[in-house]
C-alpha cells in the first residue's frame, strides 16, 4: 500500500471502510458473526455498543497514560462481544498520537500527519458493560508498539503483558544515553547509573505534567538537571533563606517611576547586562542576583559595564550564608559596609566558601544604599525601564525542567510564598501575545534560552513581584 506522508491515517481508515473494516486477527477471523448464546460474536464497527465501549476504553487509556498527547483509535482490527452477565467486549485496535495535548477534547483532535509521530500501538481492550446497572469496567488493557510489517499475521497480542514497559524502556534508555553524552555524565557504578536512570524517568514524568498544565508557551523536558532528585536540586541550586521573611532587612521604598512603562524593554539591548554566569553547585543565587543588579546600576552611573565578584559576597558577607543561601537585602548592606565590589577577574568565582580575600584598593564599584520596589507588576516594569535591571526572587518550581518559551505554571504549583531562587529581571515584552519577564539566571548558558528564563507577566506568577529590589549608586 502506498502511504504518503501527507495523510496516512485518513487513507488507512478509508481503505478499512471499503474492506468492510473488520480485519480479523488470527482465530477471530474464523468466528461466525452470530454464535450460540455465551460464545463470542464478531462485531461490525458500526455496532453502537462497540462504539460506546471503545470510547470508554480510549478515555481510560488516556487517563492512565503519562504521554504528553492524547491518543485515539486509528484503526479497528477486530472486535467481539460475549454475553456474560452483561456484555463483554474484546476489542483490538491501533492507537495513535493526536496533535492535542492532554487537556483538550479528544473528539476534536487530528492525528499527526507525520507517520513517525503517530507512535502507533496495538492494544487489546476488554470492556465489561452491564447495561441494566449503567456501568462499564475496563477489565484488560494490553498494548504493544505496532510492528510495521504484517501486523495482521502475528498473533502475539495476547501475550504482550510486558510490552508496554518494554517500549517505554527502549525509548527511555535512548533519551538517557543522549542526556549522558550531552552533559558528560559519568556515574561511578552500575548501581549509581541505574538509580540515575530511575530518577531521570521520574523527572520526565514531572516534566510531562508541567508541560500538560502550562498555561504559557513553555517547553519542559530533559535538562542538565534531569538526573537530580527534587531534594538534590533544591539543596544544590536553590536558596531556602529567601522564604524566611523574618530575616529580611527592611529597605526604603523605591521612588516610583516618573512615567508609564513602555510596551517593552530589554536592558540587554542597552549594554547593561553582563554575560551569563554559573553558580555551580552552591546556593549563591542571591549573590549573582545582586551583582547583576549592581553591574546595571554601575553601568548607568559610570558608562562602563563591569563583571563584578560574587565570590567576594560568598566569602566576606557575614550577614548571609554563602552557599547555603542569602538575601539580597543583606547583601546590599554587606557591600556598603565592605566599601564596594571587586571585579570578577580580581576576585574570581570558585563556588565554595573560602576565607575573605577582599582589599578595598581593588574596589571597582560601590553602592550608597538600596531600595525595595512596589509589588505591582506595572510599577515594576516602569521602574525597570527607567532605572535598570532589578534583583528579583521567585518560586523556582518550574525551572528545573524548563527548556524554552514563556513559562506560566498554574498557581497551585508555583505559590508566591515558597520563594527559593534569586535572579535578575532584565526586561519584559510580549511573545505572540503572551506577556513575559526576561530573567537572567545563573545556571550557565546551557540552561533555558541561552541562560535565560522567560516567565509569564501579569499574574504575579511564582511570586515574581514579591522581592524586587535594587542598589542605589549616587
Ligand atoms: C567610571 O569609573 C572609572 C573607574 O572607577 C573612573 O575612572 C571613571 O572616571 C568613571 N567615569 C564616570 C563617568 O563616572
Ligand atoms: C557613595 O558611596 C561612595 C563610596 O562609599 C562615597 O565615596 C560617596 O561619597 C557616596 N556618595 C554619596 C552621595 O553619599
XYZ file of C-alpha atoms and ligand atoms in Angstrom:
502
model
C 0.000 0.000 0.000
C 1.282 3.457 -0.840
C 1.129 5.533 2.265
C 2.438 9.006 1.700
C 3.497 11.436 4.381
C 0.526 13.674 3.741
C -2.396 11.798 5.186
C -1.528 8.185 6.054
C -4.171 7.628 8.663
C -7.064 9.056 6.772
C -6.147 6.878 3.817
C -5.876 3.879 6.095
C -9.281 4.405 7.590
C -10.842 4.960 4.190
C -9.434 1.668 2.951
C -10.557 -0.106 6.066
C -14.078 1.173 5.488
C -14.053 -0.063 1.889
C -12.927 -3.501 3.012
C -15.765 -3.722 5.464
C -13.358 -2.680 8.141
C -13.365 -5.708 10.373
C -9.981 -7.218 9.757
C -9.878 -10.320 11.890
C -6.886 -11.226 13.956
C -5.911 -14.892 13.990
C -8.723 -17.062 15.197
C -11.134 -14.129 15.429
C -11.150 -14.209 11.634
C -12.859 -17.546 11.556
C -15.551 -16.813 14.073
C -19.105 -16.671 12.822
C -20.871 -13.365 13.065
C -23.618 -14.905 15.095
C -22.921 -17.690 17.548
C -24.633 -19.567 20.291
C -25.531 -17.651 23.436
C -22.477 -17.001 25.615
C -19.915 -17.515 22.882
C -18.018 -14.564 21.373
C -19.681 -12.837 18.453
C -17.764 -10.772 15.923
C -18.874 -7.191 15.613
C -19.040 -4.662 12.835
C -17.508 -1.305 13.598
C -20.868 0.406 13.242
C -22.191 -1.519 16.261
C -23.486 1.096 18.689
C -22.459 -0.816 21.812
C -18.969 -1.337 20.439
C -18.612 2.371 19.688
C -19.534 3.192 23.249
C -17.186 0.582 24.696
C -14.353 1.807 22.505
C -14.856 5.398 23.557
C -14.803 4.290 27.182
C -11.582 2.301 26.680
C -9.977 5.229 24.896
C -10.802 7.583 27.748
C -9.463 5.201 30.338
C -6.335 4.633 28.307
C -5.636 8.367 28.101
C -6.351 8.910 31.786
C -3.837 6.226 32.712
C -1.090 7.194 30.301
C 1.805 9.523 31.017
C 2.124 10.517 27.391
C 2.044 14.164 26.576
C -0.508 13.820 23.810
C -3.985 12.398 23.631
C -4.127 9.186 21.669
C -7.105 7.768 19.878
C -8.087 4.792 17.808
C -6.637 4.994 14.325
C -7.831 1.573 13.196
C -10.133 -1.158 14.387
C -8.543 -4.552 13.951
C -11.136 -6.819 15.478
C -13.986 -6.787 17.932
C -16.147 -9.404 19.555
C -18.780 -9.387 22.213
C -19.867 -12.076 24.588
C -22.913 -12.161 26.795
C -21.710 -12.824 30.305
C -23.717 -11.057 33.000
C -23.849 -8.093 30.698
C -21.775 -7.663 27.576
C -18.092 -8.338 27.478
C -16.357 -6.622 24.562
C -12.965 -7.775 23.412
C -11.502 -5.188 21.094
C -8.202 -4.988 19.272
C -7.307 -1.600 17.828
C -4.439 0.569 16.802
C -3.998 3.757 18.822
C -2.001 6.713 17.573
C -0.926 10.137 18.769
C -3.152 13.081 18.048
C -1.728 16.576 17.957
C -3.657 17.516 21.086
C -2.134 17.899 24.487
C -3.935 16.191 27.326
C -6.274 18.951 28.436
C -8.168 19.197 25.157
C -11.270 17.390 23.950
C -10.354 14.160 22.251
C -13.151 14.191 19.691
C -11.833 17.302 18.015
C -8.219 16.165 17.751
C -6.473 15.392 14.494
C -3.770 12.810 14.096
C -0.244 13.851 13.288
C 0.324 13.868 9.557
C 3.876 12.549 10.024
C 3.825 8.801 10.426
C 6.793 8.699 12.811
C 4.991 10.957 15.272
C 1.971 8.677 15.491
C 3.740 6.196 17.772
C 1.062 3.670 16.867
C 0.380 0.863 19.302
C -1.768 -2.212 19.001
C -3.992 -2.559 22.037
C -6.312 -5.219 23.304
C -9.100 -3.887 25.480
C -11.734 -5.830 27.348
C -14.681 -3.768 28.405
C -17.437 -5.202 30.538
C -20.691 -3.383 30.098
C -23.629 -4.018 32.380
C -26.378 -2.019 30.696
C -29.001 -2.501 33.401
C -26.579 -1.145 36.005
C -25.261 1.606 33.730
C -21.682 0.527 34.477
C -18.649 -0.039 32.291
C -15.428 -1.599 33.523
C -12.095 -1.895 31.763
C -11.116 -5.469 32.534
C -7.974 -5.609 30.479
C -5.631 -3.269 28.604
C -2.595 -4.669 26.875
C -0.643 -2.599 24.401
C 2.488 -3.020 22.400
C 4.134 -0.917 19.727
C 2.877 -1.654 16.254
C 5.387 -3.641 14.246
C 5.287 -2.104 10.811
C 5.474 -5.381 8.881
C 2.365 -7.511 8.571
C 0.856 -6.962 11.984
C -2.237 -8.883 10.935
C -0.364 -12.157 10.581
C 1.167 -12.211 14.018
C -0.904 -13.308 16.924
C 1.216 -12.195 19.850
C -1.052 -9.501 21.160
C -2.430 -11.642 23.889
C 0.949 -12.436 25.439
C 2.044 -8.822 25.307
C 1.718 -8.243 29.036
C 5.277 -6.915 29.385
C 5.374 -4.916 26.194
C 4.203 -1.537 27.489
C 7.148 -1.157 29.896
C 9.445 -2.542 27.210
C 8.513 0.100 24.685
C 8.946 2.746 27.340
C 12.307 1.442 28.399
C 13.755 1.350 24.897
C 12.762 4.960 24.305
C 13.810 5.930 27.820
C 17.246 4.334 27.527
C 17.809 6.207 24.285
C 16.905 9.514 25.918
C 19.044 8.776 28.969
C 22.042 7.878 26.837
C 21.656 11.060 24.831
C 21.427 13.015 28.084
C 24.595 11.378 29.449
C 26.568 12.162 26.303
C 25.301 15.730 26.024
C 26.094 16.603 29.625
C 29.230 14.499 30.054
C 27.623 12.384 32.756
C 29.754 9.625 34.158
C 28.380 7.555 37.005
C 30.681 5.810 39.446
C 28.995 2.406 39.422
C 26.273 0.398 37.727
C 24.066 0.920 40.804
C 24.540 4.662 40.551
C 23.734 4.603 36.832
C 20.600 2.510 37.482
C 19.485 4.888 40.205
C 20.083 7.938 37.991
C 18.066 6.299 35.219
C 15.202 5.841 37.669
C 15.420 9.496 38.749
C 15.628 10.575 35.103
C 12.447 8.638 34.352
C 10.586 10.157 37.301
C 11.731 13.608 36.205
C 10.452 13.031 32.675
C 7.031 12.331 34.139
C 7.196 15.536 36.179
C 8.242 17.498 33.100
C 5.308 15.994 31.206
C 2.931 17.101 33.932
C 4.379 20.612 33.848
C 4.025 20.588 30.093
C 0.410 19.451 30.189
C -0.553 22.071 32.732
C 1.490 25.019 31.478
C -0.670 27.994 30.562
C 2.018 29.773 28.549
C 4.161 28.613 25.647
C 6.937 26.903 27.600
C 8.572 23.647 26.682
C 9.651 21.406 29.537
C 11.657 18.210 29.268
C 15.179 16.931 29.589
C 17.616 19.475 31.027
C 21.070 19.148 32.537
C 19.305 18.714 35.906
C 17.273 15.702 34.772
C 19.201 13.162 36.877
C 18.779 15.068 40.147
C 16.016 14.423 42.635
C 13.987 17.430 43.705
C 15.827 17.437 47.045
C 19.253 17.305 45.395
C 18.317 20.091 43.022
C 16.918 22.152 45.851
C 19.949 21.856 48.092
C 22.474 22.375 45.292
C 20.899 25.262 43.411
C 18.155 26.905 45.417
C 18.060 29.177 48.410
C 15.822 28.281 51.365
C 16.601 31.521 53.225
C 14.540 33.518 50.750
C 11.264 32.283 52.245
C 12.252 33.288 55.755
C 10.660 36.665 55.671
C 11.612 37.459 59.266
C 15.292 37.548 58.231
C 14.775 40.232 55.631
C 16.237 43.626 56.305
C 13.778 46.435 55.699
C 14.715 48.682 52.811
C 13.351 52.072 51.992
C 10.756 52.090 49.221
C 11.989 52.988 45.743
C 10.692 56.292 44.413
C 8.099 55.424 41.736
C 8.957 55.714 38.049
C 8.367 59.128 36.537
C 6.457 57.858 33.511
C 4.391 54.831 32.496
C 6.132 51.655 31.332
C 6.941 51.413 27.622
C 5.342 48.398 25.878
C 8.602 46.501 26.080
C 12.132 46.991 27.297
C 15.302 44.923 27.352
C 18.458 46.083 29.101
C 20.494 43.582 27.069
C 19.893 45.867 24.082
C 21.366 48.778 26.020
C 24.598 47.200 27.191
C 23.669 46.970 30.871
C 23.843 43.190 31.275
C 26.993 41.084 31.542
C 27.176 37.583 30.090
C 25.564 34.580 31.746
C 27.399 33.185 34.765
C 27.230 29.848 36.520
C 26.820 29.474 40.287
C 27.768 25.772 40.181
C 26.542 23.518 42.967
C 26.415 26.340 45.509
C 23.244 28.092 46.724
C 24.694 31.521 45.923
C 21.986 32.737 43.534
C 21.417 35.723 45.855
C 24.996 36.913 45.186
C 24.522 36.639 41.402
C 21.207 38.442 41.568
C 22.779 41.323 43.493
C 25.974 41.647 41.425
C 23.829 41.619 38.266
C 21.791 44.493 39.640
C 24.887 46.463 40.670
C 26.529 45.846 37.282
C 23.494 47.543 35.748
C 23.429 50.385 38.259
C 27.159 50.985 37.806
C 26.807 50.917 34.036
C 24.044 53.518 34.180
C 26.062 55.715 36.530
C 29.525 55.268 35.067
C 29.024 54.139 31.470
C 31.171 51.029 31.754
C 29.820 47.521 32.101
C 31.889 45.578 34.610
C 31.571 41.965 35.632
C 31.534 42.046 39.430
C 32.564 39.484 42.033
C 30.099 37.058 43.597
C 32.904 35.257 45.400
C 33.545 38.391 47.467
C 29.973 38.058 48.770
C 30.253 34.302 49.305
C 33.453 34.805 51.356
C 33.027 38.192 53.026
C 29.298 38.839 53.505
C 28.886 37.834 57.148
C 25.153 38.597 57.100
C 24.450 35.787 54.626
C 25.278 32.110 54.475
C 27.485 31.704 51.414
C 26.492 28.516 49.530
C 23.666 27.844 51.981
C 21.720 30.861 50.850
C 21.375 34.565 51.410
C 19.154 37.573 50.980
C 19.676 40.460 48.562
C 18.657 42.946 51.276
C 21.513 41.720 53.481
C 23.970 41.631 50.603
C 23.458 45.331 49.807
C 24.207 46.176 53.405
C 27.307 43.962 53.429
C 28.581 45.647 50.253
C 28.059 49.096 51.757
C 30.000 48.047 54.856
C 32.823 46.456 52.852
C 33.132 49.574 50.659
C 32.199 48.035 47.308
C 32.743 45.100 44.974
C 35.870 43.910 43.235
C 35.681 42.680 39.645
C 35.138 39.067 38.611
C 38.744 38.969 37.351
C 40.237 40.253 40.593
C 38.131 38.095 42.882
C 37.081 35.089 40.827
C 34.330 32.611 41.484
C 35.157 29.206 42.944
C 31.695 28.133 44.097
C 32.892 27.315 47.628
C 33.152 29.417 50.747
C 36.726 30.446 51.427
C 38.280 32.958 53.787
C 37.644 36.566 52.847
C 40.283 37.953 50.486
C 38.839 41.406 49.915
C 41.020 44.508 49.635
C 39.488 47.959 49.360
C 42.113 49.137 46.855
C 40.582 46.778 44.304
C 37.019 48.105 44.680
C 35.666 48.636 41.179
C 32.085 49.655 42.004
C 30.398 50.959 45.126
C 26.805 51.441 46.176
C 25.333 54.003 48.555
C 22.052 52.393 49.583
C 19.318 50.062 48.424
C 15.592 50.254 47.770
C 12.624 47.929 47.641
C 10.275 48.174 44.653
C 6.492 48.177 44.519
C 4.776 44.774 44.272
C 2.670 45.862 41.306
C 3.996 44.370 38.079
C 3.115 47.510 36.074
C 5.097 49.673 38.503
C 7.961 47.179 38.419
C 8.064 47.336 34.601
C 8.061 51.143 34.602
C 10.776 51.268 37.251
C 12.931 48.723 35.405
C 12.728 50.582 32.097
C 13.800 53.823 33.784
C 16.319 52.556 36.308
C 17.962 49.308 35.208
C 17.823 45.536 35.806
C 16.141 44.522 39.058
C 17.111 41.894 41.624
C 14.095 39.594 41.987
C 13.299 36.283 43.631
C 10.746 33.632 42.771
C 9.412 30.166 43.349
C 11.648 28.062 41.077
C 9.299 25.060 40.876
C 9.011 25.151 37.084
C 12.655 25.920 36.429
C 14.388 22.532 36.820
C 12.895 21.150 33.594
C 12.372 24.395 31.677
C 13.789 24.404 28.141
C 12.331 27.428 26.371
C 9.281 29.594 25.769
C 7.213 31.594 28.225
C 6.658 29.599 31.379
C 3.280 30.018 33.054
C 2.775 27.344 35.702
C -0.559 27.010 37.446
C -0.755 28.930 40.714
C -1.177 25.850 42.854
C 2.243 24.589 41.729
C 4.023 27.887 41.984
C 2.720 29.745 45.012
C 4.153 33.103 45.925
C 5.304 32.329 49.451
C 7.681 29.459 48.599
C 10.313 31.797 47.194
C 13.531 29.843 46.723
C 15.601 31.388 43.945
C 17.036 34.856 43.304
C 17.632 36.042 39.750
C 17.895 39.232 37.683
C 14.998 40.757 35.783
C 16.469 42.424 32.695
C 13.445 43.181 30.550
C 9.886 42.479 29.526
C 7.676 42.307 26.469
C 5.234 40.035 24.667
C 5.718 36.957 22.549
C 2.733 36.003 20.407
C 0.509 37.973 22.757
C 1.922 36.306 25.853
C 3.413 38.943 28.161
C 6.715 37.894 29.760
C 9.547 38.895 32.029
C 13.054 38.187 30.710
C 15.038 36.706 33.564
C 18.794 36.276 33.704
C 19.592 33.102 35.571
C 22.938 31.913 36.949
C 22.914 28.268 35.878
C 25.181 28.609 32.843
C 24.497 29.384 29.197
C 23.254 25.868 28.568
C 20.219 26.495 30.769
C 16.884 27.572 29.233
C 17.187 30.050 26.387
C 20.936 30.818 26.365
C 20.877 31.056 30.141
C 17.591 32.982 30.360
C 14.198 32.020 31.746
C 11.014 33.647 30.453
C 8.141 33.877 32.906
C 4.565 34.998 32.362
C 3.960 38.631 33.325
C 0.693 39.976 34.690
C -0.465 37.435 37.289
C 2.357 37.717 39.837
C 3.373 34.245 38.622
C 5.596 32.280 41.016
C 5.791 35.274 43.369
C 7.921 37.260 40.913
C 6.604 40.554 42.332
C 7.370 39.717 45.960
C 11.023 40.598 46.374
C 12.120 43.207 43.858
C 14.988 45.422 44.924
C 17.918 47.435 43.699
C 21.103 49.003 44.903
C 21.457 52.754 44.568
C 24.665 54.374 43.332
C 24.841 58.106 43.939
C 33.919 55.300 35.813
O 34.738 54.536 36.676
C 36.108 54.644 36.408
C 36.840 53.645 37.317
O 36.309 53.615 38.600
C 36.545 56.066 36.632
O 37.919 56.223 36.354
C 35.732 56.968 35.689
O 36.057 58.318 35.941
C 34.257 56.764 35.897
N 33.521 57.506 34.886
C 32.399 58.177 35.170
C 31.758 58.878 34.000
O 31.924 58.234 36.280
C 28.544 56.919 47.806
O 29.440 55.958 48.314
C 30.803 56.229 47.943
C 31.647 55.057 48.394
O 31.347 54.674 49.699
C 31.250 57.538 48.535
O 32.588 57.826 48.186
C 30.318 58.640 48.031
O 30.673 59.870 48.640
C 28.884 58.293 48.315
N 28.054 59.256 47.660
C 27.124 59.953 48.328
C 26.386 60.982 47.527
O 26.902 59.802 49.516
